[in-house]
CSV table of C-alpha atoms and ligand atoms in Angstrom, one decimal:
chain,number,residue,atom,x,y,z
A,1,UNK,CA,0.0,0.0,0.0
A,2,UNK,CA,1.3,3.3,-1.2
A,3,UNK,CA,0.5,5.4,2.3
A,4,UNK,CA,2.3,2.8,4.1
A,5,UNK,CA,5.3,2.5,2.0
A,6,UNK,CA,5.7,6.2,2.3
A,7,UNK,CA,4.7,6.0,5.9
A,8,UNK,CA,7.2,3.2,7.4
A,9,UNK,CA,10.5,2.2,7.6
A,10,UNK,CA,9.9,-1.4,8.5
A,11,UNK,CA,12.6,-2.5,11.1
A,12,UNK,CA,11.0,-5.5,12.1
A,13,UNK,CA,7.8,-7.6,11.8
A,14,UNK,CA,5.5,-7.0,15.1
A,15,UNK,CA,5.2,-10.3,17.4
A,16,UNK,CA,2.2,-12.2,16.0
A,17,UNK,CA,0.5,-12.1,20.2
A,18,UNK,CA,0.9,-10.9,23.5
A,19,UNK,CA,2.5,-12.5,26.7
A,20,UNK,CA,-0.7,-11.6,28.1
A,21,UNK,CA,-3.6,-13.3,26.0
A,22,UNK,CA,-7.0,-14.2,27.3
A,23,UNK,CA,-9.7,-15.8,25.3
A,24,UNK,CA,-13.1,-15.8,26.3
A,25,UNK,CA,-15.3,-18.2,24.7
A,26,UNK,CA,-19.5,-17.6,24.8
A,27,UNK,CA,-20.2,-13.7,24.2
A,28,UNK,CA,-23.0,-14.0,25.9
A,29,UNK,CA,-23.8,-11.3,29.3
A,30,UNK,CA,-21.3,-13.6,31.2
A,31,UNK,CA,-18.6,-13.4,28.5
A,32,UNK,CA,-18.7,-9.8,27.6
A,33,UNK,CA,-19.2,-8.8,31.0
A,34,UNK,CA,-15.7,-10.3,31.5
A,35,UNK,CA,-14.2,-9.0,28.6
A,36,UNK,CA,-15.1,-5.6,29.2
A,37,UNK,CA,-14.2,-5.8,33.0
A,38,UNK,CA,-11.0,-7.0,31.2
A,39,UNK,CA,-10.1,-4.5,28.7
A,40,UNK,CA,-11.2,-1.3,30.7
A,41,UNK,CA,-9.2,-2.5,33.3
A,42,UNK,CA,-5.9,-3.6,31.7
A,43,UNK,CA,-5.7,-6.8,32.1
A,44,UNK,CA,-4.8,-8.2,28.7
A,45,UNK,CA,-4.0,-6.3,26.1
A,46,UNK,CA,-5.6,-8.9,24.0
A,47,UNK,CA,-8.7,-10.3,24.0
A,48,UNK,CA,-10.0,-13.3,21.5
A,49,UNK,CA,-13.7,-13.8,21.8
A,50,UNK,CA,-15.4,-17.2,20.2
A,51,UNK,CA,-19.2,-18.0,19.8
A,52,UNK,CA,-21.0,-19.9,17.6
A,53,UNK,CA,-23.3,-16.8,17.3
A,54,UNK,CA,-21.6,-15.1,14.4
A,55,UNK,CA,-23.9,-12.0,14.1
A,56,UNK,CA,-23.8,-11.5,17.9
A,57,UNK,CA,-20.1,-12.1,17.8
A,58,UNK,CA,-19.8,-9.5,14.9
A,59,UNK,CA,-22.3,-7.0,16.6
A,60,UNK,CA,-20.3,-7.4,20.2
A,61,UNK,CA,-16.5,-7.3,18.2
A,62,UNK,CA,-17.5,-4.1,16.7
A,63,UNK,CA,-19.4,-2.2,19.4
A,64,UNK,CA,-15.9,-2.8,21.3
A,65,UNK,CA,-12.8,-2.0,18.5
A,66,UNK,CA,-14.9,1.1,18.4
A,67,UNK,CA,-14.0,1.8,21.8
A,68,UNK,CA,-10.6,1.5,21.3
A,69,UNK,CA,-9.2,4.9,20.9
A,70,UNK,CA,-10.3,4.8,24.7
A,71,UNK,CA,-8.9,1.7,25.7
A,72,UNK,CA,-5.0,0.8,26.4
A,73,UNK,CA,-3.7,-0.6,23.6
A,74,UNK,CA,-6.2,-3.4,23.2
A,75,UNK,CA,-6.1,-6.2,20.3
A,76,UNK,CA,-9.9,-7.4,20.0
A,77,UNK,CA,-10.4,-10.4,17.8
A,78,UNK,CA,-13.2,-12.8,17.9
A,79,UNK,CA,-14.0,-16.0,15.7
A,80,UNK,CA,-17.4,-17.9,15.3
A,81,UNK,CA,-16.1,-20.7,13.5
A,82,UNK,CA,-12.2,-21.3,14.3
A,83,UNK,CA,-11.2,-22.3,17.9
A,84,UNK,CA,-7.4,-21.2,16.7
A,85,UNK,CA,-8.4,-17.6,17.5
A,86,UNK,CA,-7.6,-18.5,20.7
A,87,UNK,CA,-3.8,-19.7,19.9
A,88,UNK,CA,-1.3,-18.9,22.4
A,89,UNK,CA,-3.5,-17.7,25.1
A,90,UNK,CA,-2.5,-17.5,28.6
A,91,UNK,CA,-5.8,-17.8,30.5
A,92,UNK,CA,-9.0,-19.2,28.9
A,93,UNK,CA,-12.8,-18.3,30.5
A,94,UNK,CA,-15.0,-20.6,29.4
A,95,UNK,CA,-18.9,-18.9,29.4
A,96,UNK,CA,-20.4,-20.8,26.7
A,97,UNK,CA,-23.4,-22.5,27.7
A,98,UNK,CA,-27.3,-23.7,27.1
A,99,UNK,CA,-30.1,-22.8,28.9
A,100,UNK,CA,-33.1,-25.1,30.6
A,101,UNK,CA,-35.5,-26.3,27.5
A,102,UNK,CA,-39.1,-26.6,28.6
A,103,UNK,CA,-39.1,-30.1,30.5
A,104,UNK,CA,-35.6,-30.6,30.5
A,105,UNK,CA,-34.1,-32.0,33.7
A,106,UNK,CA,-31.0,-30.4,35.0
A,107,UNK,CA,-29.3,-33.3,34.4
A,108,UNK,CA,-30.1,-33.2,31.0
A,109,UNK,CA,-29.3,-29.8,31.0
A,110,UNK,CA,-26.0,-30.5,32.6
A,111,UNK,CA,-25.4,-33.3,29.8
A,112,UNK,CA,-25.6,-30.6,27.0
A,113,UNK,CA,-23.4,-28.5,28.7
A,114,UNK,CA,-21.0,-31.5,29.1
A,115,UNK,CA,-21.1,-31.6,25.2
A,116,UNK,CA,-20.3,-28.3,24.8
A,117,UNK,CA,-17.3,-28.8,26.5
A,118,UNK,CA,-16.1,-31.9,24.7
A,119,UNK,CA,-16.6,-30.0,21.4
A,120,UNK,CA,-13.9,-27.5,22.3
A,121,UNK,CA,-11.9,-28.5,25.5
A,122,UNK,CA,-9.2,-30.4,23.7
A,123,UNK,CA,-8.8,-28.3,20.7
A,124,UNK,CA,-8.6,-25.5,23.3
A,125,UNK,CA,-5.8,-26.6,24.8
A,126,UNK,CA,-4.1,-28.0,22.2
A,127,UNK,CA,-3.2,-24.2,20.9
A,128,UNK,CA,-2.7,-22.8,24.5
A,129,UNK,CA,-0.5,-25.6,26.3
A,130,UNK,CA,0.1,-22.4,28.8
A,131,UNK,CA,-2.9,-21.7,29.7
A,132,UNK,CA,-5.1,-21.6,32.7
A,133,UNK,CA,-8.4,-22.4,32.4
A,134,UNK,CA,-11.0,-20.8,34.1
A,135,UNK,CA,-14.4,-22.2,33.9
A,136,UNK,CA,-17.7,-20.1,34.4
A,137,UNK,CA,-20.8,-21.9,33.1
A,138,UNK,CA,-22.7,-23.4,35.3
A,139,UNK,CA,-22.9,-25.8,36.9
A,140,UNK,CA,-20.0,-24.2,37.6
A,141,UNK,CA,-18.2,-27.1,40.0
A,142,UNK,CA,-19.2,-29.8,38.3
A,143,UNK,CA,-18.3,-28.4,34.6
A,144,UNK,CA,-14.7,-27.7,36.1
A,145,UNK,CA,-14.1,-30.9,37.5
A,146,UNK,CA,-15.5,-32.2,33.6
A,147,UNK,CA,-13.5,-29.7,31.9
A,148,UNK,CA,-10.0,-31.1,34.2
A,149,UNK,CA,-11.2,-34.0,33.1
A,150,UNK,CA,-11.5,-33.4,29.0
A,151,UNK,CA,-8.4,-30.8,29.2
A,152,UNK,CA,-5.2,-33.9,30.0
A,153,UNK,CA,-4.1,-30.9,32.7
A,154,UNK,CA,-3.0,-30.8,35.6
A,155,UNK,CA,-4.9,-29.6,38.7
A,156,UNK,CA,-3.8,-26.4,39.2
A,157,UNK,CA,-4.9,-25.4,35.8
A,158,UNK,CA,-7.9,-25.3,36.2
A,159,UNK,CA,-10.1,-23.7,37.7
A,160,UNK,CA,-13.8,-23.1,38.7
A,161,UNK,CA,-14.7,-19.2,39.2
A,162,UNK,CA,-16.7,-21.0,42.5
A,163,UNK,CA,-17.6,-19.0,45.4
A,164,UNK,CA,-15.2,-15.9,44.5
A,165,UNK,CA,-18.3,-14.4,43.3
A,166,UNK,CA,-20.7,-15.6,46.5
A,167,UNK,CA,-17.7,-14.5,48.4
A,168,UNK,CA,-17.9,-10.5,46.8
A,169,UNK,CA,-21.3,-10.7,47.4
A,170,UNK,CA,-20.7,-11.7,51.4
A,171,UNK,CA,-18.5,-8.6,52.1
A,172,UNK,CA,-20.5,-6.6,50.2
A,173,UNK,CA,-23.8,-7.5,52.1
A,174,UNK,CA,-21.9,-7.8,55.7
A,175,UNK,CA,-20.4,-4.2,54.3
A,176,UNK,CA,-23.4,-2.5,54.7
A,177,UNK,CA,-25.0,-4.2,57.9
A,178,UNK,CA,-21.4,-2.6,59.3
A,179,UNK,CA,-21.5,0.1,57.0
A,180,UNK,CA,-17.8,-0.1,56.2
A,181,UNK,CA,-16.1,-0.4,52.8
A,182,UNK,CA,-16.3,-4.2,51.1
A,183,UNK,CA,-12.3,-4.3,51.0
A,184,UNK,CA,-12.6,-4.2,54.8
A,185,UNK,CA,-14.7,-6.6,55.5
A,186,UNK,CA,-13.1,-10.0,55.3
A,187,UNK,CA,-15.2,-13.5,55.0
A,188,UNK,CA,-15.2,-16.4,52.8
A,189,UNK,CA,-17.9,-18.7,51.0
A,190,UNK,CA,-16.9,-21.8,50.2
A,191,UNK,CA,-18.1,-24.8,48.8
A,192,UNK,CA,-20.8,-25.2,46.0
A,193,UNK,CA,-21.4,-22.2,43.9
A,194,UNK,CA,-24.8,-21.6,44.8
A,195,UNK,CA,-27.4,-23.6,47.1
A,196,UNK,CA,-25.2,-25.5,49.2
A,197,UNK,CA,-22.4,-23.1,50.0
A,198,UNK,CA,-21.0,-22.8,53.4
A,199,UNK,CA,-20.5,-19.3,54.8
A,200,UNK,CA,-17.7,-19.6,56.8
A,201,UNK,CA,-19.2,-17.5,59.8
A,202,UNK,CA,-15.8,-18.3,62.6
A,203,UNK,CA,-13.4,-16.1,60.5
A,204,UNK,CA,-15.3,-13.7,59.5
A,205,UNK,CA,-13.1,-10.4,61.0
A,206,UNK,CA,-12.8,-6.5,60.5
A,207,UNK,CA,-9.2,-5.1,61.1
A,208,UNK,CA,-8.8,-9.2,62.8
A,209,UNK,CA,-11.7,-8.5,64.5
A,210,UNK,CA,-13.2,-12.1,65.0
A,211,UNK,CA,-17.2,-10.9,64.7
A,212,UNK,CA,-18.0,-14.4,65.8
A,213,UNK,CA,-15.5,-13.3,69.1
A,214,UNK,CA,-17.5,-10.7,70.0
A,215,UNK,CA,-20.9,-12.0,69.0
A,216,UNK,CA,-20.7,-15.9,69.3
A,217,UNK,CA,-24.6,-15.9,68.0
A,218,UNK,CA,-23.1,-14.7,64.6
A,219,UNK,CA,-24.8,-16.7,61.9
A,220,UNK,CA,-26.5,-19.2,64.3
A,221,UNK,CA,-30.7,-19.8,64.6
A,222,UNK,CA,-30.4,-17.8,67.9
A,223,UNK,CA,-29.2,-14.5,66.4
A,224,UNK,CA,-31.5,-11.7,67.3
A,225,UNK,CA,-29.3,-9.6,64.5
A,226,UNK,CA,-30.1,-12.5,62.0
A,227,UNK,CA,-27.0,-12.7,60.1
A,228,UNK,CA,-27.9,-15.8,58.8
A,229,UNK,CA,-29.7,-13.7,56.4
A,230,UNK,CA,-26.7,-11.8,54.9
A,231,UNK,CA,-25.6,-15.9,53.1
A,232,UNK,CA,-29.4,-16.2,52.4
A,233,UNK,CA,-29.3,-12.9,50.3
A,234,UNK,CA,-25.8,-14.6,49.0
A,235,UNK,CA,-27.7,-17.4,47.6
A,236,UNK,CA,-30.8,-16.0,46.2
A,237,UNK,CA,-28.8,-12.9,44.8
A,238,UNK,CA,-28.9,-14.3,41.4
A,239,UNK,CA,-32.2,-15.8,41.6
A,240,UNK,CA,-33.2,-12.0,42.2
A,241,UNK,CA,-31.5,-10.4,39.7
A,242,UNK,CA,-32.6,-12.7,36.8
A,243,UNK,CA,-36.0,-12.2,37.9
A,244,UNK,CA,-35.4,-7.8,37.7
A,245,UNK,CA,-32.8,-8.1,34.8
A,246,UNK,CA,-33.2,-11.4,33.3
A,247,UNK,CA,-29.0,-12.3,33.8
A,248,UNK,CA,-26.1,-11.5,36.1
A,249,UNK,CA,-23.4,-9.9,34.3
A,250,UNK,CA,-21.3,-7.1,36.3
A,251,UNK,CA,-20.4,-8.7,39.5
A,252,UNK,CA,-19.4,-11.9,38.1
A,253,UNK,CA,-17.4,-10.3,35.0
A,254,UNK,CA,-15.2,-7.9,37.4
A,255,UNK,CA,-15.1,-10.9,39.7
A,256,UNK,CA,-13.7,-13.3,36.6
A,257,UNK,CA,-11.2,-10.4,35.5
A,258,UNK,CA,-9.7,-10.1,39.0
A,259,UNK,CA,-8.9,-14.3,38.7
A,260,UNK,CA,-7.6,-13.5,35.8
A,261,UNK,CA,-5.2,-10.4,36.9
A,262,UNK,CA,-3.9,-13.0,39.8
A,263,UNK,CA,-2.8,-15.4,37.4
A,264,UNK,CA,-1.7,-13.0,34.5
A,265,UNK,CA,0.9,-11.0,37.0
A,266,UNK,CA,1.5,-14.3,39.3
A,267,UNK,CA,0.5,-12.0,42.6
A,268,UNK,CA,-0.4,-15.1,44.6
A,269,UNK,CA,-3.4,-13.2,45.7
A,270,UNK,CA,-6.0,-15.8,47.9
A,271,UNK,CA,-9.4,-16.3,45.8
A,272,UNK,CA,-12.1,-19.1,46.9
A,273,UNK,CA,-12.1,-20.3,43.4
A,274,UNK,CA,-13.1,-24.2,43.1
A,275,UNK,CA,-10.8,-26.8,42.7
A,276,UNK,CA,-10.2,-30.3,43.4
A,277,UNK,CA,-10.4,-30.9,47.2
A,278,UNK,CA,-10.2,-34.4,47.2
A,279,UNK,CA,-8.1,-35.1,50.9
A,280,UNK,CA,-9.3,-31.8,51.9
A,281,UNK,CA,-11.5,-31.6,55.3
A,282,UNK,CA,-12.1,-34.9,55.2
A,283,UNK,CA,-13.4,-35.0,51.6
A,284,UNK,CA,-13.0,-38.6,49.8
A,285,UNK,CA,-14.7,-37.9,46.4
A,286,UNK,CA,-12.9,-36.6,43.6
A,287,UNK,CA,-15.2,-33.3,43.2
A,288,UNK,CA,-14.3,-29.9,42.3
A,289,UNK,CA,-15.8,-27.5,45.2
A,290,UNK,CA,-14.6,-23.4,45.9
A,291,UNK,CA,-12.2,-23.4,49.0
A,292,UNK,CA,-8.9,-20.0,49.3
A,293,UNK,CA,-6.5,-20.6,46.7
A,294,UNK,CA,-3.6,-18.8,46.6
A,295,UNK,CA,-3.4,-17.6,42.4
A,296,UNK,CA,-0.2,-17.4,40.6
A,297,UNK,CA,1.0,-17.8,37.2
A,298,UNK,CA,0.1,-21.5,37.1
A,299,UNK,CA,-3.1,-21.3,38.4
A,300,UNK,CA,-3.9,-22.7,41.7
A,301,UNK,CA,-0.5,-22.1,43.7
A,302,UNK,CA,-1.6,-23.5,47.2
A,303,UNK,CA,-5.0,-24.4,48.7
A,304,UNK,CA,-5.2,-22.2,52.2
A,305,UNK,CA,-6.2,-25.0,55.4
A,306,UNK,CA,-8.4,-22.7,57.1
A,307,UNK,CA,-9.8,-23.6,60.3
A,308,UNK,CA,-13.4,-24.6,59.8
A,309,UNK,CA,-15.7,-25.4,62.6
A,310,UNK,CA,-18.0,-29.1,62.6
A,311,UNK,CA,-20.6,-27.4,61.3
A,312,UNK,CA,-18.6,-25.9,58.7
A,313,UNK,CA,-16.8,-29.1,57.6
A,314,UNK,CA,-19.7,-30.8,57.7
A,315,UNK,CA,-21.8,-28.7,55.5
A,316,UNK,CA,-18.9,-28.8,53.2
A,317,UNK,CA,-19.0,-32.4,53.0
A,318,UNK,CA,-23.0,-32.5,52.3
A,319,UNK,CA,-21.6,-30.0,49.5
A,320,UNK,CA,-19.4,-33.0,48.4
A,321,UNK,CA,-21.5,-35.8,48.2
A,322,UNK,CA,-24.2,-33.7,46.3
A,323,UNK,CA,-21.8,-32.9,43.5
A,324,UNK,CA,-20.1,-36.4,43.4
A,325,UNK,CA,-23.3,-38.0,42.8
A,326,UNK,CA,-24.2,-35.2,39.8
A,327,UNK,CA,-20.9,-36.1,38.2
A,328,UNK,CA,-21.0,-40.2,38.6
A,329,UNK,CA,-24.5,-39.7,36.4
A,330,UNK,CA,-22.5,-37.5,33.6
A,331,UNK,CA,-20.6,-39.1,30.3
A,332,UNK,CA,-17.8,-37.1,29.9
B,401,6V0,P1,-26.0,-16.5,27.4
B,401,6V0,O1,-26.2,-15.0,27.3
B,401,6V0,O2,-27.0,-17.4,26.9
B,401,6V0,O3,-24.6,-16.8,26.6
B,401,6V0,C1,-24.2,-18.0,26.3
B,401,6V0,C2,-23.4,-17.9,25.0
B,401,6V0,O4,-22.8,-19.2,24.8
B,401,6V0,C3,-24.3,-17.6,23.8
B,401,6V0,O5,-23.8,-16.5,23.2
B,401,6V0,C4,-24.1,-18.9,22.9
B,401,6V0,O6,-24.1,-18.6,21.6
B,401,6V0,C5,-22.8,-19.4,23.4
B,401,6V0,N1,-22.6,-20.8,23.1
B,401,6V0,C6,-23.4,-21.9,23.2
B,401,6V0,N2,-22.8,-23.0,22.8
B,401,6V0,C7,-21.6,-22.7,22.3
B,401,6V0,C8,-20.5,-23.4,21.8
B,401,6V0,N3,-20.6,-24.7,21.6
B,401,6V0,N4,-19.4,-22.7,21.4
B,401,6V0,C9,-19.3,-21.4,21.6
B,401,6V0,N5,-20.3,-20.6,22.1
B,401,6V0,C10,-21.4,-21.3,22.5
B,401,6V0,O7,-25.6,-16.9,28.9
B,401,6V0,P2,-24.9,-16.0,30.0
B,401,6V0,O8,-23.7,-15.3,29.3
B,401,6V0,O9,-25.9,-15.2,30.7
B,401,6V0,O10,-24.3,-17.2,30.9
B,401,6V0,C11,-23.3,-18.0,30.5
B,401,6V0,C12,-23.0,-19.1,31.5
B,401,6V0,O11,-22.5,-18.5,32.7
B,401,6V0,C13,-24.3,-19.8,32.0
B,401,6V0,O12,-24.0,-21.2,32.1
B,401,6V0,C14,-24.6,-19.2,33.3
B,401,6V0,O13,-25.4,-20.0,34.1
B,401,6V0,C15,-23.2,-19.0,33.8
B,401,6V0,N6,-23.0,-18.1,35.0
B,401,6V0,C16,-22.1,-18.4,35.9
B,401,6V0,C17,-21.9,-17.6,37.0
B,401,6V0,C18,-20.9,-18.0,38.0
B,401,6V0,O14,-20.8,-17.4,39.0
B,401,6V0,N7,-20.2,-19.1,37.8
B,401,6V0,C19,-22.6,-16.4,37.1
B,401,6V0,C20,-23.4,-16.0,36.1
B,401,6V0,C21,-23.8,-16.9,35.0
């Protein structure tokens, strides 16, 4: 081209991607949530979207390139028929994912999203050997364990975006019963993402504050401040906002982005993400559930042994058995 001829002195050809690559596959609310909580703030400076939708996928690639005169040097690209898009990736968020036909069991349901999986999870890591994989479709435990399964990696790459978001939602909710800021209110869910999890009510702290210390009715059935209520909200948040919004997007795309920061600059930051806990609190099955992970560059660094209580442990274990009889149903 004449303009760039008189333009350029080429010195040498650009490098074909970044250290930094993260694909996201589904464009969906969940997937562009992520990839916008992504771009805007710095995470990757390249982004590879895939969906089998190609005039969504178009729409969404567009709407965002547009945007990038305000972004930080972002690379958008985005494929709806060649998994190779997502080549040389270093973390991989899987939101693809059906939703409940009319009659469908959720096992059924759960089937098709196994199928999903086995369509792309090889061929995925096959052109990112580096990556991490984080998985977000639910169910979100027992597609991770599915997806360690399909992927021929080992354990600490990958992982389940778990309770990291229940966990956000916790300190946001015991936030403003205390009305201090989120950041400094410390608690963890763990567990299953979603019905069963276990709010882990002895550590919950301010400034190492143990509430539980000075108010040992803290999350119990004889709590005249019903904090029980604060993991209730936890659970039905997402029922609620589908009902007012018809999705969740926000919380769980800043929360995937943040997972993916830890890994990207290998800050061996503590996330409850899920993982395999298999010798863990007493756990015999081999099922994926959300406990603190410290996050580095290969994924799950170490798993943190916090200090649960019988009622914790044991609730965690009910969480166990529930998902290890989902997955001996599925055909992976
Ligand atoms: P959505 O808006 O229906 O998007 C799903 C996308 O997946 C669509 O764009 C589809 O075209 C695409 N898709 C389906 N099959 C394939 C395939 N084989 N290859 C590529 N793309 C495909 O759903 P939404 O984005 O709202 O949710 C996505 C998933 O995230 C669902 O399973 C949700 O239940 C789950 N969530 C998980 C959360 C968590 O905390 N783990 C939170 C919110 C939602």
């Amino acid at each position: 081209m004449e303009v760039k001829s008189k333009l350029f002195v080429e010195v040498v050809a650009p490098v074909e991607s970044a250290l930094n690559k993260v694909s996201v596959i589904g464009c969906g609310a969940v997937g562009m949530a992520c990839v916008f909580s992504i771009l805007t703030q710095n995470v990757s400076s390249e982004v590879a979207i895939f969906d089998l939708n190609a005039d969504k996928l178009k729409g969404e690639l567009m709407d965002l390139q547009h945007g990038s005169a305000f972004l930080k040097s972002a690379k958008i690209s985005a494929s709806s028929d060649d998994l190779k898009i997502t080549a040389n990736s270093r973390v991989i968020i899987i939101t693809a994912g059906v939703r409940q036909k009319e009659n469908e069991s959720r096992l059924e349901l759960l089937q098709r999203n196994v199928e999903i999986l086995r369509s792309m999870v090889s061929k995925l890591v096959s052109y990112s050997p580096n990556a991490v994989l984080i998985v977000v479709s639910n169910p979100v435990d027992i597609l991770t364990y599915v997806s360690w399964k399909l992927s021929g990696f080992p354990q600490n790459k990958v992982i389940g975006s778990g309770t990291n978001l229940d966990t956000s939602r916790f300190r946001f909710l015991i936030s403003e019963k205390l009305n201090i800021a989120p950041e400094s209110c410390h608690g963890w869910i763990i567990g299953e993402h979603g019905d069963s999890s276990v709010p882990v009510w002895s550590g919950v702290n301010v400034a190492g504050v143990t509430l539980k210390d000075v108010y040992p009715a803290l999350g119990t059935d004889n709590d005249k401040e019903n904090w029980k209520e604060v993991h209730k909200n936890v659970i039905n948040s997402a029922y609620k906002i589908i009902q007012l919004k018809g999705y969740t997007s926000w919380a769980i795309g800043l929360s995937v982005a943040d997972l993916s920061l830890a890994i990207l600059r290998n800050s061996q930051k503590v996330h409850a993400v899920s993982t395999n806990v298999k010798g863990l609190h007493g756990i015999d099955d081999d099922v994926y559930l959300s406990l603190p992970c410290v996050l580095g560059e290969n994924g799950i660094v170490k798993t943190i042994k916090q200090e649960l209580n019988e009622e914790e442990t044991k609730q965690l274990k009910i969480s166990a058995k529930i998902l290890a009889e989902h997955a001996s149903q599925l055909k992976i």
